[in-house]
Coordinates of C-alpha atoms in Angstrom, one line a residue:
X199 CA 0.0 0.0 0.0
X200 CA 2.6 2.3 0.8
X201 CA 4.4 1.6 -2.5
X202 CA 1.4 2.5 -4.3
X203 CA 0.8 5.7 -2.5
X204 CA 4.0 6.5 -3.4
X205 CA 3.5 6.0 -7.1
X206 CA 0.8 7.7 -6.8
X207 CA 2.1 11.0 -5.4
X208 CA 4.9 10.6 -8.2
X209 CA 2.3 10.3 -11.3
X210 CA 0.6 13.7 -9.4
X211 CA 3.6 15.8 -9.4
X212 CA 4.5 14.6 -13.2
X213 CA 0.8 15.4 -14.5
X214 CA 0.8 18.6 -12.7
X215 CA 4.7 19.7 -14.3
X216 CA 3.2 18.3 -17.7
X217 CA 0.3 20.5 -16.8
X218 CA 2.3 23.2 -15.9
X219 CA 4.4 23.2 -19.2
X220 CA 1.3 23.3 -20.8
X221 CA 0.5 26.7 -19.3
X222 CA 0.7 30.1 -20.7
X223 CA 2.7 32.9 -18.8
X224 CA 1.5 36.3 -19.0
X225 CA 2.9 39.6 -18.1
X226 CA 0.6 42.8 -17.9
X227 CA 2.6 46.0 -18.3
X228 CA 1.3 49.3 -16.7
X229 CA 2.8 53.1 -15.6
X230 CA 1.4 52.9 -11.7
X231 CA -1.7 52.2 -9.9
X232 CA -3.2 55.8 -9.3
X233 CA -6.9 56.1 -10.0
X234 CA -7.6 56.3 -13.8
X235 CA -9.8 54.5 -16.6
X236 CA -7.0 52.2 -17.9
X237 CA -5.9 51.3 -13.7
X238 CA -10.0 50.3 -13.0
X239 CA -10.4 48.2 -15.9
X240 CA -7.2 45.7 -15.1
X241 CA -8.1 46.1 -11.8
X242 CA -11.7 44.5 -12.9
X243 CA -10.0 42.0 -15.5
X244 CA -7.0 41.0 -13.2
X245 CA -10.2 40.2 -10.7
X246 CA -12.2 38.3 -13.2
X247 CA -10.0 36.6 -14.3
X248 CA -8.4 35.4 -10.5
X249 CA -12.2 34.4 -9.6
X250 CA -11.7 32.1 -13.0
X251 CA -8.9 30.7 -11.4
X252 CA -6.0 32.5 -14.1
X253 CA -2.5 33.6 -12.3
X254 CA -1.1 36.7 -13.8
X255 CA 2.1 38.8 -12.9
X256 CA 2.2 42.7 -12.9
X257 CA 4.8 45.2 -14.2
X258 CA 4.6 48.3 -12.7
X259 CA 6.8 51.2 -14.1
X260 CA 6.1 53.1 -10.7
X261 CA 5.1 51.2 -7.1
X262 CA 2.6 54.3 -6.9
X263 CA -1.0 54.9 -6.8
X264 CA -4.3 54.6 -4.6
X265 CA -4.6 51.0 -5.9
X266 CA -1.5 49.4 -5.4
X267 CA -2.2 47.5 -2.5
X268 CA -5.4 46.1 -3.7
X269 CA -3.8 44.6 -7.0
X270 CA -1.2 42.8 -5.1
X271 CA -4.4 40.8 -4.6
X272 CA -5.2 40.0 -7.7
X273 CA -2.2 39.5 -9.4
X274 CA 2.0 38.6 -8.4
X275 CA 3.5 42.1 -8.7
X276 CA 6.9 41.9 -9.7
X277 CA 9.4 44.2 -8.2
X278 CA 10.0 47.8 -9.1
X279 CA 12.6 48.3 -11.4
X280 CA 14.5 51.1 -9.5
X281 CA 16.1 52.7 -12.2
X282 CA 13.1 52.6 -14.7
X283 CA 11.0 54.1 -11.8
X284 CA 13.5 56.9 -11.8
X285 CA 13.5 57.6 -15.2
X286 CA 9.8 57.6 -15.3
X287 CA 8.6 59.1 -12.2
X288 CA 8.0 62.7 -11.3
X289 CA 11.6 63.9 -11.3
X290 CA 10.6 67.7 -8.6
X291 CA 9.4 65.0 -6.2
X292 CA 12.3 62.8 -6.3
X293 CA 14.5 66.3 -5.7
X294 CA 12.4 67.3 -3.0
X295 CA 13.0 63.7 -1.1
X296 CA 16.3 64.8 -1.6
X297 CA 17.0 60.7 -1.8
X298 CA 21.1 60.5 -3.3
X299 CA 20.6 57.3 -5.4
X300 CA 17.4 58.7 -7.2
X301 CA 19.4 61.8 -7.8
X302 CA 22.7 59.7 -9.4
X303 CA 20.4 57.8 -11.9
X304 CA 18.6 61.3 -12.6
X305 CA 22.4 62.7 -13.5
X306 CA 23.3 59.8 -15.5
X307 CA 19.9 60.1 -17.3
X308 CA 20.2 64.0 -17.8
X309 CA 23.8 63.5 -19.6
X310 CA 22.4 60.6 -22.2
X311 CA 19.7 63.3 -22.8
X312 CA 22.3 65.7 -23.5
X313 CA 24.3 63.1 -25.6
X314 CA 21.9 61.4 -27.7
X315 CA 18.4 63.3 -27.2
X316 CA 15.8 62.9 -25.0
X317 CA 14.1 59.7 -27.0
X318 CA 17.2 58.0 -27.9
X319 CA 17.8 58.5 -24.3
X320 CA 14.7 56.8 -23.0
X321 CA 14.9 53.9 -25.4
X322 CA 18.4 53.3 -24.7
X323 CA 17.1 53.0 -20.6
X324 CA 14.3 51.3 -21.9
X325 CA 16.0 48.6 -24.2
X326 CA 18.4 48.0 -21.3
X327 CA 16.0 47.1 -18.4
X328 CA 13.7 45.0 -20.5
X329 CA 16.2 42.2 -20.9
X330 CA 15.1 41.6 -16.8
X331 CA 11.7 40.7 -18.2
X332 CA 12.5 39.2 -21.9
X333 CA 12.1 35.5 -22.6
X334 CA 10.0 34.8 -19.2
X335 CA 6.5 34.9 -20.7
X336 CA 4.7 33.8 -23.4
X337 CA 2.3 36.4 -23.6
X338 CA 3.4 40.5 -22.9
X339 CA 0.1 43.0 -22.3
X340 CA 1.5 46.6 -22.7
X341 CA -1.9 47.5 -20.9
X342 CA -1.8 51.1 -21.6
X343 CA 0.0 53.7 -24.6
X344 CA 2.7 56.1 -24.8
X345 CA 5.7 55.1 -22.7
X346 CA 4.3 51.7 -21.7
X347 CA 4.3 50.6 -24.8
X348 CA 7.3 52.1 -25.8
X349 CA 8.9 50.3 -23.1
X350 CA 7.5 46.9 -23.3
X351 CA 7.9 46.9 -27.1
X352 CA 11.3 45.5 -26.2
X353 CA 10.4 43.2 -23.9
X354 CA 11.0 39.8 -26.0
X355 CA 7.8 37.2 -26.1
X356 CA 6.6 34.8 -28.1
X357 CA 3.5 37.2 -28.1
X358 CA 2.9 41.0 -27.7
X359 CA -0.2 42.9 -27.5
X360 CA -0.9 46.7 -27.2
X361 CA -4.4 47.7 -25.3
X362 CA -5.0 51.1 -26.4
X363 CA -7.0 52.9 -23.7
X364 CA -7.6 56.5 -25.5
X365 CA -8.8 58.7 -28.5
X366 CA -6.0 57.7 -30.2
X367 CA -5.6 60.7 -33.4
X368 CA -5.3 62.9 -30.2
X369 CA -2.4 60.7 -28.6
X370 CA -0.8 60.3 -31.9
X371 CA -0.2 64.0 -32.6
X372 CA 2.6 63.8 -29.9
X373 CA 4.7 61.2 -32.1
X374 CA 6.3 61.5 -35.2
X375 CA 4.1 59.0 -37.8
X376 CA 6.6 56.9 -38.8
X377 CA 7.9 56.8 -35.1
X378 CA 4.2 55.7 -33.8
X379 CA 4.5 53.3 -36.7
X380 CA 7.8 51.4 -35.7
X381 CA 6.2 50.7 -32.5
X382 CA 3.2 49.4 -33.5
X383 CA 4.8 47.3 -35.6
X384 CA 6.0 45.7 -32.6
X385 CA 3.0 44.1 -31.6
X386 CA 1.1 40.9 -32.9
X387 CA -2.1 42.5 -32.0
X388 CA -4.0 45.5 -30.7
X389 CA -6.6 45.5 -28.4
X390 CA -8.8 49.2 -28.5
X391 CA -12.1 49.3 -26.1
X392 CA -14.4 50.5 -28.7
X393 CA -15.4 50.8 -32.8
X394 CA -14.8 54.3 -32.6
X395 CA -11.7 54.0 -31.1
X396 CA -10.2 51.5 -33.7
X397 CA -11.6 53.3 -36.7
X398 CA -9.1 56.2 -35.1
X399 CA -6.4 53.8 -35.3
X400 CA -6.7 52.3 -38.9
X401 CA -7.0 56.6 -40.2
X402 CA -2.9 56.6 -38.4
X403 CA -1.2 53.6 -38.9
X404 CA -1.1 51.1 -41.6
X405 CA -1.2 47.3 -42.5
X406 CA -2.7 46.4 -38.9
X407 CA -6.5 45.6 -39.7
X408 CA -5.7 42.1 -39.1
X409 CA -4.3 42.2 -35.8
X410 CA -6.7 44.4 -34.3
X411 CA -9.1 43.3 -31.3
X412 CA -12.3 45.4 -30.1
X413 CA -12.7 44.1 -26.7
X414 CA -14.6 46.7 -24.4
X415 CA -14.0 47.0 -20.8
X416 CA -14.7 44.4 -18.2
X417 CA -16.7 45.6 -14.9
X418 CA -17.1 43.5 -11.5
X419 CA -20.6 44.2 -11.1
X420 CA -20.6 42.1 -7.9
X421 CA -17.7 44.3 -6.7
X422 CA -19.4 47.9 -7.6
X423 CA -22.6 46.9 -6.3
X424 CA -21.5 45.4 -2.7
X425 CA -18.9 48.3 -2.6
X426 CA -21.7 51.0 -3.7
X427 CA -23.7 49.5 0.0
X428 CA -20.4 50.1 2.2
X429 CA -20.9 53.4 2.8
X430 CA -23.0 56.2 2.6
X431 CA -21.9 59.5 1.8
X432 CA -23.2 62.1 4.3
X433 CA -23.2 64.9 2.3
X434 CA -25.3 64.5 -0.3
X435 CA -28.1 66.5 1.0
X436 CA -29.0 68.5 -1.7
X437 CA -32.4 68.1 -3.2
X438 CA -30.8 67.9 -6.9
X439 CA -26.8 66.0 -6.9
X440 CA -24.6 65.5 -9.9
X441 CA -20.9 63.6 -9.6
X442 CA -18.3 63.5 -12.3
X443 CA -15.3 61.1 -11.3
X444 CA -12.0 61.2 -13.1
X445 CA -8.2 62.3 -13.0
X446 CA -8.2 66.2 -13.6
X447 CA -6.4 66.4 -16.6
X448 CA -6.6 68.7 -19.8
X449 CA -9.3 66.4 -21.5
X450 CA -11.7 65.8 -18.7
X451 CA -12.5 69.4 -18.8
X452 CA -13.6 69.7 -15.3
X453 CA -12.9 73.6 -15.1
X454 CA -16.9 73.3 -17.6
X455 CA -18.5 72.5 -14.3
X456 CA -17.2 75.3 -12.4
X457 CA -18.3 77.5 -15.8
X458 CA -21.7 75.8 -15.6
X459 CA -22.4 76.0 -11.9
X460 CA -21.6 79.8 -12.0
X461 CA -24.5 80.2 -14.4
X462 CA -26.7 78.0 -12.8
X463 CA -26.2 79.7 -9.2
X464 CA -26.8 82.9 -10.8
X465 CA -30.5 81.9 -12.4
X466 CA -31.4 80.5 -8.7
X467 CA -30.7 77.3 -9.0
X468 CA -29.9 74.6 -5.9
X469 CA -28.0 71.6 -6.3
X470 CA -24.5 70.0 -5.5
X471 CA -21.4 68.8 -7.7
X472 CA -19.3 66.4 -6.5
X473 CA -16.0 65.3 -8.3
X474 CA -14.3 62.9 -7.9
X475 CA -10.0 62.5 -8.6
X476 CA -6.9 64.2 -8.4
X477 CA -4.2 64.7 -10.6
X478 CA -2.4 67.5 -12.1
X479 CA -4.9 70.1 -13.0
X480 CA -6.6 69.8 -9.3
X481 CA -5.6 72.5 -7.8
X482 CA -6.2 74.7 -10.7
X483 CA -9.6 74.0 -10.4
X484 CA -9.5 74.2 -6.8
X485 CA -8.5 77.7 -7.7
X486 CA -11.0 78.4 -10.1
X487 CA -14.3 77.4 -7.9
X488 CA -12.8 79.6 -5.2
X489 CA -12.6 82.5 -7.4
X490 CA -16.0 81.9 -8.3
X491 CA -17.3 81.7 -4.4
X492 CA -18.5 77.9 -5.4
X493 CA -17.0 76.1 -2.8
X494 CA -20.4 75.2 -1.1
X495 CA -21.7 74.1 -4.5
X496 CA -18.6 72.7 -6.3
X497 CA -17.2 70.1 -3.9
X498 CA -13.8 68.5 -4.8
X499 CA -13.5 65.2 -3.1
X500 CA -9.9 64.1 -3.9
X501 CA -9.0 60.6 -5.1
X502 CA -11.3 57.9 -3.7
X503 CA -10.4 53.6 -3.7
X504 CA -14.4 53.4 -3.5
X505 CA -16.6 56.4 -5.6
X506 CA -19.3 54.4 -5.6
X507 CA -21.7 55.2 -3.1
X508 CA -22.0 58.8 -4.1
X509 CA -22.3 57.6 -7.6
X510 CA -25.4 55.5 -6.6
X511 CA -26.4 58.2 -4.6
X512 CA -26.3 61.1 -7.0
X513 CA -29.2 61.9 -9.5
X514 CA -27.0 62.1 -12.2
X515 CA -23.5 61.2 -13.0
X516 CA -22.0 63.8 -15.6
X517 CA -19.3 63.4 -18.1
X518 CA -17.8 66.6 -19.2
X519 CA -14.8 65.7 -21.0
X520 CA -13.4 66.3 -25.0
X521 CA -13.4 63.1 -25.3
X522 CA -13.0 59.4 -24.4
X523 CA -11.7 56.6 -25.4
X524 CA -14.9 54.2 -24.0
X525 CA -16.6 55.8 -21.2
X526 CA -16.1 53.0 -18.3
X527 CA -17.6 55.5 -15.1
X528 CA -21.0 55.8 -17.5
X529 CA -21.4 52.1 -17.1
X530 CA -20.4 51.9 -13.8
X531 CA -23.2 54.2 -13.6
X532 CA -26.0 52.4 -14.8
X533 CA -25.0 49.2 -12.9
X534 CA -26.2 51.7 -10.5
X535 CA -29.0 52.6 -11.6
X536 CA -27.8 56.5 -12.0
X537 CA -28.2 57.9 -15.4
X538 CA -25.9 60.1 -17.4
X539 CA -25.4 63.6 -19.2
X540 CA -22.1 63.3 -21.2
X541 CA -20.9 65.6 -23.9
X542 CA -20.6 64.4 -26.8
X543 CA -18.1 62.0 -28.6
X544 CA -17.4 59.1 -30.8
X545 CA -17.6 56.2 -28.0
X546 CA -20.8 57.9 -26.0
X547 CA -22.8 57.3 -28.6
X548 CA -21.6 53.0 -28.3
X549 CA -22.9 53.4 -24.5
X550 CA -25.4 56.1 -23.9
X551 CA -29.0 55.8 -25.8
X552 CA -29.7 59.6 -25.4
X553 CA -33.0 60.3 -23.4
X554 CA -33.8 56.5 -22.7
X555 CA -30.5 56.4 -20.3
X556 CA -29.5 59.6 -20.4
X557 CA -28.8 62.9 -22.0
X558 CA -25.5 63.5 -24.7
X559 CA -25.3 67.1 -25.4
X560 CA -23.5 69.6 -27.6
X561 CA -19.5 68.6 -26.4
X562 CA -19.2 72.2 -24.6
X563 CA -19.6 74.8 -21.9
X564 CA -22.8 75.6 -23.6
X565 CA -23.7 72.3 -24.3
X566 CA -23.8 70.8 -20.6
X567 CA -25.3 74.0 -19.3
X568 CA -28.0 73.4 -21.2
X569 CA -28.7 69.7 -20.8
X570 CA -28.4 70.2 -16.7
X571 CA -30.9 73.1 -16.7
X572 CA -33.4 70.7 -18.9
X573 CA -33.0 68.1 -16.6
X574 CA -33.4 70.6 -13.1
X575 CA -36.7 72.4 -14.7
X576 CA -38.3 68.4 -16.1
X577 CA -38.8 66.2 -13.7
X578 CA -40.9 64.0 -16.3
X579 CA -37.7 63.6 -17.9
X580 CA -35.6 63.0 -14.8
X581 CA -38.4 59.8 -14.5
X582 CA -38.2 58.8 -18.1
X583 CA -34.1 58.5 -17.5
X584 CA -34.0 56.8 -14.4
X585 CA -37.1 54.4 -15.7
X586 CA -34.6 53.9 -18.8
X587 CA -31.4 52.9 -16.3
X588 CA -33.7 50.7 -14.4
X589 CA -33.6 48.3 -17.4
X590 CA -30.5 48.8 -18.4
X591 CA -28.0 45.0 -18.5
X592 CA -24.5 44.6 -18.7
X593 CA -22.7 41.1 -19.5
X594 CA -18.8 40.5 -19.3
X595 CA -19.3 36.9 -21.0
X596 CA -18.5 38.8 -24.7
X597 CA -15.4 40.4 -23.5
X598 CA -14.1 37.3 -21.9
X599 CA -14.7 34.8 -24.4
X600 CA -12.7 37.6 -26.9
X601 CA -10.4 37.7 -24.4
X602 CA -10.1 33.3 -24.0
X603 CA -9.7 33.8 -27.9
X604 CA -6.6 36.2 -27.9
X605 CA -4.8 34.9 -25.3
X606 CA -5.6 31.4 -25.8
X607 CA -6.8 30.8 -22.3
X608 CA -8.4 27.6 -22.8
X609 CA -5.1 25.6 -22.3
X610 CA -4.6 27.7 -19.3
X611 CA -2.1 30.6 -17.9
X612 CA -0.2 31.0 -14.8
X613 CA 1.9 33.6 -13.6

């Protein structure tokens, strides 16, 4: 009997090595974890895919963001790559922590700037601290554009794939084309989260039709809902509440709700904004609602692991950006049950049915004004859109089976 066990134990550990051989390993490649479109929906595909019982491992150009403890969860996150994080990160805050190590790799960088130029530079840093990564995977996700896929471009894999997470004509204009072309040509396949977004592709770059995916974001519904019941967000005691959420950047636009509000407070009347992020244009906004004397009615809430109570709460969650590459937080919304007034662009019109879910207006100052009065002055409308959300569905079973079918997954991954 104990010769048999034995045996048996042996036969297990060979299936599970043959097994193992078997298996795919895949890398996902992102900048940091702070709050942003492109971190939320890895965060909701690493997720899916762990409850499906998939091991991935995580590159992270910067150990940084709101959400970098949560994806050490959901995924094995590789070390940080000290001098790539230099290179990368924000180079005033690595002077004002004064830290002498961060400041020789700065130095070294500055003087192959000086030698070569500044992309040469970066490629040369780039080229060299890829080879700690190349020929460990089988599969290589540069989840995001611009320097992430710049980087992992030289990453060496039996398989590469690009996931473009942006309006990408108005990313492109900061590359030379034949530049943008060379790294694309990289990559076996690219992954953009909407039509719109890949018909902005195929007008840039050439022969990549056949190596393009549409695969929309993935949401954990389970996750937003239970999360959406955790708290509840005191202040929202106005009798009419909007929320945008979103990194204050150029194209989010947020300075068109302090514009907006202005007007509204003038003409009498009462509600509450609520936004949502940080990032680099926050305090310029800060700046503007305080000019404006809209503090009470313009409430910046900072960066937040878990928006979604105030989103459920809110009447309406409002979009005011120049554009988006797939709007993930309107979706998030209607799992909610809260509609939506979004300006408009390309990939609105793929998730918003205007006036059954909600409103998509002129893509302006003037444009969101006007949709927000219409919606304060009807309250028959304000019933037809949240009767709309009500019956609103979202499945991830499309997006994963896509997913099974360019990564193989069938025969299994691990990290």
């Amino acid at each position: 009997i104990q010769r048999t066990r034995t045996l048996m134990k042996i036969c297990k550990k060979n299936i599970i090595k043959e097994m193992e051989a078997d298996m795919k390993k895949i890398l996902f490649v992102l900048g940091s974890m702070r709050i942003g479109g492109s971190v939320t929906s890895l965060i909701n595909l690493l997720e899916l895919l762990q409850k499906k019982g998939y091991k991935i491992d995580l590159f992270l150009m910067e150990h940084d963001g709101l959400f970098l403890e949560r994806s050490k969860n959901i995924a094995t996150l590789l070390e940080e790559d000290f001098i790539l994080s230099c290179v990368v990160g924000d180079k005033r805050k690595i002077l004002r922590q004064k830290n002498l190590e961060k400041i020789v790799v700065l130095c070294f960088y500055a003087l192959l700037r000086i030698v070569f130029g500044s992309q040469k530079a970066r490629n040369i840093i780039f080229r060299w601290r890829a080879k700690k990564l190349s020929c460990k995977y089988d599969i290589i996700v540069a989840y995001q554009e611009g320097w992430i896929t710049d980087f992992t471009k030289y990453i060496n894999a039996q398989k590469k794939i690009a996931w473009i997470h942006t309006q990408f004509d108005k990313f492109a204009c900061n590359y030379k084309h034949d530049e943008l072309q060379r790294i694309y040509d990289y990559y076996d396949n690219i992954v953009c989260v909407c039509n719109s977004a890949k018909n902005d592709i195929l007008n840039v770059l050439t022969n990549i039709e056949n190596k393009m995916f549409v695969i929309q974001n993935v949401l954990n519904i389970e996750n937003i809902i239970n999360k959406s019941k955790e708290t509840q967000f005191g202040n929202l005691d106005s009798s009419f509440t909007l929320v945008s959420v979103g990194h204050f950047s150029e194209w989010k636009q947020f300075g068109r709700a302090v514009a907006v509000s202005k007007r509204l407070v003038e003409e009498g009347y009462e509600f509450r904004w609520f936004i949502v992020g940080d990032g680099t244009l926050f305090n310029n906004i800060q700046a503007e609602i305080k000019s404006a004397d809209l503090s009470e009615i313009v409430v910046l809430l900072g960066a937040m692991s878990n928006p979604y109570p105030i989103i459920k709460n809110a009447d309406f969650l409002v979009i005011t950006s120049s554009y988006e590459a797939h709007p993930m937080v309107a979706i998030e919304a209607f799992v909610l049950d809260t509609p939506v007034i979004s300006t408009s662009f390309a990939s609105a019109h793929e998730v918003i049915q205007h006036e059954v879910d909600g409103l998509i207006c002129e893509n302006s100052t003037d444009g969101l004004y006007g949709a927000i009065r219409h919606v304060l002055e009807n309250k028959q409308l304000r019933d037809k859109l949240k009767y709309g959300v009500l019956n609103h569905s979202f499945s991830n079973d499309l997006m994963l089976n896509q997913l099974e079918q360019l990564f193989g997954l069938g025969e299994g991954i691990h990290g």
